[in-house]
Amino acid sequence: MSGLSLDIPEPIKRQLRQEAGFGCCVCGNPVFQYHHIHPRGSVSSHDPAQMLVLCPNHHHEATIGALTEDEQRRWRGHPENMARGYVDGLLKVTSRGVAVHVGTNDFVGPGFKFVVDGEPLLALDADESGRLQLSLDLYDSSDSLLATIHRNEWSAGDPLPWDIEFSHRRLQLRRKRSELTLSINATEEPLRLRGQLWRHEQLFEMDAAALRFNGVGRNVSFVELGFVGMYLSADTTTGSFQIVPEPRFGQAMFVIWPDRAERLEKCFAALQQLEEKAV
């Protein structure tokens, strides 16, 4: 991932996220930015008492003065997620690991990655409490970097042309309210991942049937399988996909089982074995 803003110390970011219930203080949106209640140029340090977490839209409103200082302080004292009881935010998954359904197959591990030409394009991780964290680089069809999200923080690029829809355990990202870029449905396990992502002028599509690379199906040789401790890797020079073991484990496991629910449980059991061996 690229273009990160690292000037705010991590302990302060963590404090602000916790105080806000891991989402925008106004609406609860799990994709957010950090805002200084006083204009950034008028303060000499990052004082968490003078800061709050806001989604890109409400951050813009606060920056242009449409969200007054009094309103900002009121929302800071009564964040939406905390008021609704979502102290862990809107994106919560199992603490056993991250289980993702892509095409007809399941990927189970400490996180999920889609790597293109050696660089992560999409990553889903869960923290120690099971809160889902999204990292994503957004490119257009000409390979221009449009935006970067790092662990749910919109850290680079103009967010205003993007439409973010969210609810409890759901997140959708669209460009200009029309093109579905990414959909995360974590209301069931494994979570469903759908979307259309560009990189190096190549289109990667994920839907219920397949993972396609510029419209060409690439998972025709495996269906209804469980991949444990692995991630997806694409090479645009050869037009190929690979299933790669996570380096931290040094090995991986396949699970072949006809019943989907039972297969998922066997995948989590296999993940536990990999983690125990890696210690």
mmCIF file of C-alpha atoms in Angstrom:
data_model
loop_
_atom_site.group_PDB
_atom_site.id
_atom_site.type_symbol
_atom_site.label_atom_id
_atom_site.label_comp_id
_atom_site.label_asym_id
_atom_site.label_seq_id
_atom_site.Cartn_x
_atom_site.Cartn_y
_atom_site.Cartn_z
ATOM 1 C CA MET A 1 0.000 0.000 0.000
ATOM 2 C CA SER A 2 1.218 3.512 -0.731
ATOM 3 C CA GLY A 3 0.660 7.162 0.134
ATOM 4 C CA LEU A 4 0.188 6.773 3.897
ATOM 5 C CA SER A 5 -0.098 9.771 6.225
ATOM 6 C CA LEU A 6 1.990 8.905 9.262
ATOM 7 C CA ASP A 7 2.300 12.231 11.073
ATOM 8 C CA ILE A 8 -0.239 11.396 13.816
ATOM 9 C CA PRO A 9 1.327 9.034 16.401
ATOM 10 C CA GLU A 10 -0.211 5.566 16.426
ATOM 11 C CA PRO A 11 -1.122 5.646 20.159
ATOM 12 C CA ILE A 12 -3.205 8.785 19.539
ATOM 13 C CA LYS A 13 -4.896 7.194 16.524
ATOM 14 C CA ARG A 14 -5.705 4.121 18.591
ATOM 15 C CA GLN A 15 -7.150 6.234 21.415
ATOM 16 C CA LEU A 16 -9.331 8.197 19.011
ATOM 17 C CA ARG A 17 -10.605 5.020 17.332
ATOM 18 C CA GLN A 18 -11.482 3.468 20.672
ATOM 19 C CA GLU A 19 -13.256 6.602 21.903
ATOM 20 C CA ALA A 20 -15.273 6.782 18.675
ATOM 21 C CA GLY A 21 -16.274 3.123 18.573
ATOM 22 C CA PHE A 22 -14.047 2.519 15.546
ATOM 23 C CA GLY A 23 -16.035 4.664 13.147
ATOM 24 C CA CYS A 24 -17.100 8.190 12.267
ATOM 25 C CA CYS A 25 -18.325 10.011 15.362
ATOM 26 C CA VAL A 26 -21.288 11.392 13.379
ATOM 27 C CA CYS A 27 -22.520 8.412 11.347
ATOM 28 C CA GLY A 28 -20.441 5.376 12.372
ATOM 29 C CA ASN A 29 -18.866 4.829 8.938
ATOM 30 C CA PRO A 30 -16.013 2.303 9.397
ATOM 31 C CA VAL A 31 -13.889 4.095 6.769
ATOM 32 C CA PHE A 32 -12.576 7.258 8.373
ATOM 33 C CA GLN A 33 -10.046 10.058 8.703
ATOM 34 C CA TYR A 34 -8.628 11.917 11.697
ATOM 35 C CA HIS A 35 -9.751 15.507 12.156
ATOM 36 C CA HIS A 36 -8.415 18.384 14.265
ATOM 37 C CA ILE A 37 -11.263 20.429 15.704
ATOM 38 C CA HIS A 38 -9.093 23.541 15.401
ATOM 39 C CA PRO A 39 -7.567 24.116 11.957
ATOM 40 C CA ARG A 40 -4.429 22.009 11.632
ATOM 41 C CA GLY A 41 -2.210 25.048 11.097
ATOM 42 C CA SER A 42 -3.274 26.665 14.378
ATOM 43 C CA VAL A 43 -2.135 23.846 16.685
ATOM 44 C CA SER A 44 1.395 22.767 17.492
ATOM 45 C CA SER A 45 0.690 19.168 18.483
ATOM 46 C CA HIS A 46 -1.780 16.339 18.049
ATOM 47 C CA ASP A 47 -3.945 16.715 21.154
ATOM 48 C CA PRO A 48 -6.534 13.895 21.221
ATOM 49 C CA ALA A 49 -8.852 16.134 23.258
ATOM 50 C CA GLN A 50 -8.986 18.415 20.207
ATOM 51 C CA MET A 51 -9.411 15.646 17.631
ATOM 52 C CA LEU A 52 -12.048 13.183 16.493
ATOM 53 C CA VAL A 53 -12.664 10.446 13.950
ATOM 54 C CA LEU A 54 -14.808 11.410 10.947
ATOM 55 C CA CYS A 55 -15.739 9.713 7.694
ATOM 56 C CA PRO A 56 -14.493 11.440 4.520
ATOM 57 C CA ASN A 57 -17.826 13.213 3.932
ATOM 58 C CA HIS A 58 -18.184 14.556 7.472
ATOM 59 C CA HIS A 59 -14.465 15.396 7.516
ATOM 60 C CA HIS A 60 -15.045 17.555 4.442
ATOM 61 C CA GLU A 61 -18.043 19.227 6.125
ATOM 62 C CA ALA A 62 -15.949 19.969 9.212
ATOM 63 C CA THR A 63 -13.090 21.338 7.103
ATOM 64 C CA ILE A 64 -15.287 23.790 5.176
ATOM 65 C CA GLY A 65 -17.212 24.833 8.295
ATOM 66 C CA ALA A 66 -20.512 23.119 7.474
ATOM 67 C CA LEU A 67 -20.050 21.085 10.667
ATOM 68 C CA THR A 68 -19.523 23.716 13.347
ATOM 69 C CA GLU A 69 -16.995 23.492 16.160
ATOM 70 C CA ASP A 70 -19.822 23.069 18.683
ATOM 71 C CA GLU A 71 -21.291 20.229 16.614
ATOM 72 C CA GLN A 72 -17.878 18.579 16.310
ATOM 73 C CA ARG A 73 -17.384 18.673 20.076
ATOM 74 C CA ARG A 74 -20.887 17.343 20.677
ATOM 75 C CA TRP A 75 -20.305 14.390 18.340
ATOM 76 C CA ARG A 76 -16.893 13.800 19.867
ATOM 77 C CA GLY A 77 -18.520 13.451 23.281
ATOM 78 C CA HIS A 78 -21.347 11.235 22.001
ATOM 79 C CA PRO A 79 -20.089 9.159 19.040
ATOM 80 C CA GLU A 80 -22.755 7.413 16.987
ATOM 81 C CA ASN A 81 -21.333 3.902 17.334
ATOM 82 C CA MET A 82 -20.992 4.184 21.102
ATOM 83 C CA ALA A 83 -24.564 5.482 21.400
ATOM 84 C CA ARG A 84 -25.834 2.502 19.373
ATOM 85 C CA GLY A 85 -23.807 -0.021 21.351
ATOM 86 C CA TYR A 86 -21.277 -0.782 18.593
ATOM 87 C CA VAL A 87 -18.230 -0.266 20.789
ATOM 88 C CA ASP A 88 -16.177 -2.501 18.477
ATOM 89 C CA GLY A 89 -17.386 -0.746 15.345
ATOM 90 C CA LEU A 90 -19.608 -1.930 12.533
ATOM 91 C CA LEU A 91 -17.161 -4.431 11.023
ATOM 92 C CA LYS A 92 -16.725 -7.328 13.456
ATOM 93 C CA VAL A 93 -15.790 -10.847 12.399
ATOM 94 C CA THR A 94 -14.859 -14.039 14.200
ATOM 95 C CA SER A 95 -11.767 -13.784 16.367
ATOM 96 C CA ARG A 96 -10.678 -17.231 15.136
ATOM 97 C CA GLY A 97 -9.373 -15.732 11.916
ATOM 98 C CA VAL A 98 -10.569 -14.235 8.664
ATOM 99 C CA ALA A 99 -12.703 -16.423 6.407
ATOM 100 C CA VAL A 100 -13.412 -15.043 2.923
ATOM 101 C CA HIS A 101 -15.590 -16.548 0.194
ATOM 102 C CA VAL A 102 -14.256 -15.688 -3.275
ATOM 103 C CA GLY A 103 -15.781 -17.302 -6.335
ATOM 104 C CA THR A 104 -16.849 -20.716 -5.034
ATOM 105 C CA ASN A 105 -13.887 -21.202 -2.707
ATOM 106 C CA ASP A 106 -13.078 -20.267 0.878
ATOM 107 C CA PHE A 107 -9.843 -18.703 2.136
ATOM 108 C CA VAL A 108 -9.170 -18.966 5.869
ATOM 109 C CA GLY A 109 -6.201 -17.415 7.641
ATOM 110 C CA PRO A 110 -5.022 -14.593 9.868
ATOM 111 C CA GLY A 111 -5.992 -12.305 7.000
ATOM 112 C CA PHE A 112 -6.766 -12.278 3.282
ATOM 113 C CA LYS A 113 -4.563 -10.763 0.585
ATOM 114 C CA PHE A 114 -4.832 -10.226 -3.139
ATOM 115 C CA VAL A 115 -1.372 -9.461 -4.493
ATOM 116 C CA VAL A 116 -0.779 -8.162 -8.034
ATOM 117 C CA ASP A 117 2.738 -8.233 -9.476
ATOM 118 C CA GLY A 118 4.223 -8.622 -6.022
ATOM 119 C CA GLU A 119 2.341 -5.757 -4.336
ATOM 120 C CA PRO A 120 -0.812 -6.033 -2.179
ATOM 121 C CA LEU A 121 -3.814 -4.543 -3.947
ATOM 122 C CA LEU A 122 -6.354 -5.632 -1.339
ATOM 123 C CA ALA A 123 -5.891 -6.886 2.209
ATOM 124 C CA LEU A 124 -8.339 -7.811 4.949
ATOM 125 C CA ASP A 125 -7.056 -8.362 8.468
ATOM 126 C CA ALA A 126 -8.662 -8.740 11.874
ATOM 127 C CA ASP A 127 -7.203 -7.214 15.013
ATOM 128 C CA GLU A 128 -7.031 -9.000 18.361
ATOM 129 C CA SER A 129 -10.730 -8.275 19.020
ATOM 130 C CA GLY A 130 -11.947 -9.427 15.618
ATOM 131 C CA ARG A 131 -12.483 -5.987 14.123
ATOM 132 C CA LEU A 132 -12.088 -6.166 10.355
ATOM 133 C CA GLN A 133 -9.445 -3.874 8.866
ATOM 134 C CA LEU A 134 -9.472 -3.026 5.161
ATOM 135 C CA SER A 135 -6.414 -1.926 3.191
ATOM 136 C CA LEU A 136 -6.918 -1.111 -0.472
ATOM 137 C CA ASP A 137 -5.231 0.757 -3.306
ATOM 138 C CA LEU A 138 -7.733 2.090 -5.829
ATOM 139 C CA TYR A 139 -6.565 2.557 -9.431
ATOM 140 C CA ASP A 140 -8.403 3.568 -12.588
ATOM 141 C CA SER A 141 -8.227 1.757 -15.913
ATOM 142 C CA SER A 142 -5.171 3.832 -16.902
ATOM 143 C CA ASP A 143 -3.318 2.706 -13.757
ATOM 144 C CA SER A 144 -3.484 6.070 -12.006
ATOM 145 C CA LEU A 145 -3.669 5.745 -8.227
ATOM 146 C CA LEU A 146 -6.936 7.335 -7.111
ATOM 147 C CA ALA A 147 -7.020 6.592 -3.399
ATOM 148 C CA THR A 148 -5.524 4.531 -0.597
ATOM 149 C CA ILE A 149 -7.289 3.043 2.406
ATOM 150 C CA HIS A 150 -4.998 1.684 5.116
ATOM 151 C CA ARG A 151 -6.588 -0.304 7.933
ATOM 152 C CA ASN A 152 -9.894 1.536 7.404
ATOM 153 C CA GLU A 153 -8.228 4.970 7.296
ATOM 154 C CA TRP A 154 -8.746 6.883 4.052
ATOM 155 C CA SER A 155 -5.144 8.038 3.951
ATOM 156 C CA ALA A 156 -4.622 9.377 0.419
ATOM 157 C CA GLY A 157 -6.634 10.566 -2.540
ATOM 158 C CA ASP A 158 -9.845 12.571 -2.894
ATOM 159 C CA PRO A 159 -12.707 10.671 -1.219
ATOM 160 C CA LEU A 160 -15.532 12.905 -2.445
ATOM 161 C CA PRO A 161 -16.126 11.172 -5.836
ATOM 162 C CA TRP A 162 -16.613 7.895 -3.937
ATOM 163 C CA ASP A 163 -19.814 6.654 -2.367
ATOM 164 C CA ILE A 164 -19.473 4.553 0.787
ATOM 165 C CA GLU A 165 -22.533 2.593 1.917
ATOM 166 C CA PHE A 166 -22.401 0.807 5.240
ATOM 167 C CA SER A 167 -24.444 -0.916 7.893
ATOM 168 C CA HIS A 168 -23.715 -3.407 10.638
ATOM 169 C CA ARG A 169 -21.124 -5.822 9.157
ATOM 170 C CA ARG A 170 -21.591 -4.540 5.609
ATOM 171 C CA LEU A 171 -19.543 -2.145 3.497
ATOM 172 C CA GLN A 172 -19.863 -1.105 -0.136
ATOM 173 C CA LEU A 173 -17.596 1.253 -2.027
ATOM 174 C CA ARG A 174 -18.756 2.722 -5.306
ATOM 175 C CA ARG A 175 -17.247 5.237 -7.653
ATOM 176 C CA LYS A 176 -19.634 8.109 -8.433
ATOM 177 C CA ARG A 177 -22.581 6.104 -7.052
ATOM 178 C CA SER A 178 -22.590 3.779 -10.057
ATOM 179 C CA GLU A 179 -19.651 1.420 -10.357
ATOM 180 C CA LEU A 180 -19.390 -1.150 -7.575
ATOM 181 C CA THR A 181 -15.732 -1.250 -6.623
ATOM 182 C CA LEU A 182 -15.865 -3.394 -3.502
ATOM 183 C CA SER A 183 -18.515 -5.111 -1.411
ATOM 184 C CA ILE A 184 -17.865 -6.762 1.954
ATOM 185 C CA ASN A 185 -20.726 -8.736 3.505
ATOM 186 C CA ALA A 186 -19.669 -10.015 6.913
ATOM 187 C CA THR A 187 -23.178 -10.807 8.140
ATOM 188 C CA GLU A 188 -22.406 -14.493 7.677
ATOM 189 C CA GLU A 189 -19.319 -16.675 7.813
ATOM 190 C CA PRO A 190 -17.333 -16.781 5.630
ATOM 191 C CA LEU A 191 -17.718 -13.165 4.605
ATOM 192 C CA ARG A 192 -18.612 -12.536 0.974
ATOM 193 C CA LEU A 193 -16.189 -10.449 -1.056
ATOM 194 C CA ARG A 194 -17.236 -8.927 -4.387
ATOM 195 C CA GLY A 195 -15.789 -6.189 -6.521
ATOM 196 C CA GLN A 196 -13.965 -4.832 -9.539
ATOM 197 C CA LEU A 197 -10.378 -3.664 -9.063
ATOM 198 C CA TRP A 198 -7.901 -2.276 -11.592
ATOM 199 C CA ARG A 199 -4.118 -2.635 -11.595
ATOM 200 C CA HIS A 200 -1.610 -2.260 -14.418
ATOM 201 C CA GLU A 201 -4.554 -1.684 -16.785
ATOM 202 C CA GLN A 202 -5.959 -5.107 -15.914
ATOM 203 C CA LEU A 203 -9.438 -5.616 -14.450
ATOM 204 C CA PHE A 204 -9.947 -8.109 -11.641
ATOM 205 C CA GLU A 205 -13.563 -9.092 -10.984
ATOM 206 C CA MET A 206 -14.805 -11.053 -7.981
ATOM 207 C CA ASP A 207 -18.378 -12.323 -7.864
ATOM 208 C CA ALA A 208 -20.339 -15.329 -6.631
ATOM 209 C CA ALA A 209 -19.269 -17.475 -9.565
ATOM 210 C CA ALA A 210 -15.588 -16.778 -10.153
ATOM 211 C CA LEU A 211 -12.544 -14.581 -9.959
ATOM 212 C CA ARG A 212 -11.919 -13.202 -13.436
ATOM 213 C CA PHE A 213 -8.843 -11.540 -14.878
ATOM 214 C CA ASN A 214 -9.892 -9.171 -17.711
ATOM 215 C CA GLY A 215 -12.987 -11.297 -18.215
ATOM 216 C CA VAL A 216 -11.167 -14.623 -18.403
ATOM 217 C CA GLY A 217 -12.078 -17.185 -15.734
ATOM 218 C CA ARG A 218 -8.990 -18.417 -13.866
ATOM 219 C CA ASN A 219 -10.372 -20.644 -11.137
ATOM 220 C CA VAL A 220 -11.855 -23.286 -13.460
ATOM 221 C CA SER A 221 -9.521 -25.963 -12.102
ATOM 222 C CA PHE A 222 -10.729 -25.724 -8.480
ATOM 223 C CA VAL A 223 -14.193 -25.288 -7.011
ATOM 224 C CA GLU A 224 -15.717 -25.635 -3.541
ATOM 225 C CA LEU A 225 -12.339 -25.937 -1.809
ATOM 226 C CA GLY A 226 -10.931 -24.558 1.412
ATOM 227 C CA PHE A 227 -7.537 -22.824 1.291
ATOM 228 C CA VAL A 228 -5.926 -22.402 4.704
ATOM 229 C CA GLY A 229 -2.988 -20.054 5.256
ATOM 230 C CA MET A 230 -2.825 -18.953 1.602
ATOM 231 C CA TYR A 231 -3.419 -15.822 -0.458
ATOM 232 C CA LEU A 232 -4.154 -14.956 -4.092
ATOM 233 C CA SER A 233 -1.399 -13.656 -6.331
ATOM 234 C CA ALA A 234 -1.771 -12.433 -9.921
ATOM 235 C CA ASP A 235 0.926 -11.801 -12.518
ATOM 236 C CA THR A 236 -0.197 -9.391 -15.230
ATOM 237 C CA THR A 237 2.815 -10.183 -17.451
ATOM 238 C CA THR A 238 1.834 -13.842 -17.780
ATOM 239 C CA GLY A 239 -1.890 -13.467 -17.170
ATOM 240 C CA SER A 240 -1.854 -16.079 -14.411
ATOM 241 C CA PHE A 241 -3.106 -16.611 -10.860
ATOM 242 C CA GLN A 242 -1.368 -18.468 -8.073
ATOM 243 C CA ILE A 243 -2.399 -19.653 -4.622
ATOM 244 C CA VAL A 244 0.590 -18.823 -2.398
ATOM 245 C CA PRO A 245 1.293 -20.009 1.194
ATOM 246 C CA GLU A 246 1.604 -17.310 3.850
ATOM 247 C CA PRO A 247 5.330 -16.805 4.573
ATOM 248 C CA ARG A 248 4.784 -16.784 8.344
ATOM 249 C CA PHE A 249 3.592 -20.402 8.214
ATOM 250 C CA GLY A 250 5.957 -21.798 5.600
ATOM 251 C CA GLN A 251 3.257 -24.248 4.601
ATOM 252 C CA ALA A 252 -0.462 -24.354 3.884
ATOM 253 C CA MET A 253 -3.396 -26.763 3.878
ATOM 254 C CA PHE A 254 -6.213 -27.657 1.506
ATOM 255 C CA VAL A 255 -9.572 -28.800 2.837
ATOM 256 C CA ILE A 256 -11.809 -30.908 0.612
ATOM 257 C CA TRP A 257 -15.210 -31.595 2.147
ATOM 258 C CA PRO A 258 -18.691 -31.632 0.543
ATOM 259 C CA ASP A 259 -20.641 -29.841 3.309
ATOM 260 C CA ARG A 260 -19.797 -26.113 3.339
ATOM 261 C CA ALA A 261 -20.404 -25.514 7.042
ATOM 262 C CA GLU A 262 -18.361 -28.551 8.057
ATOM 263 C CA ARG A 263 -15.634 -27.602 5.594
ATOM 264 C CA LEU A 264 -15.328 -24.182 7.198
ATOM 265 C CA GLU A 265 -14.933 -25.708 10.669
ATOM 266 C CA LYS A 266 -12.232 -28.015 9.340
ATOM 267 C CA CYS A 267 -10.509 -24.983 7.801
ATOM 268 C CA PHE A 268 -10.405 -23.218 11.174
ATOM 269 C CA ALA A 269 -9.066 -26.376 12.813
ATOM 270 C CA ALA A 270 -6.344 -26.535 10.148
ATOM 271 C CA LEU A 271 -5.525 -22.850 10.737
ATOM 272 C CA GLN A 272 -5.051 -23.537 14.419
ATOM 273 C CA GLN A 273 -2.598 -26.312 13.567
ATOM 274 C CA LEU A 274 -0.614 -23.984 11.333
ATOM 275 C CA GLU A 275 -0.500 -21.298 13.996
ATOM 276 C CA GLU A 276 0.653 -23.749 16.671
ATOM 277 C CA LYS A 277 3.460 -25.006 14.437
ATOM 278 C CA ALA A 278 4.527 -21.444 13.614
ATOM 279 C CA VAL A 279 5.027 -20.459 17.278
#
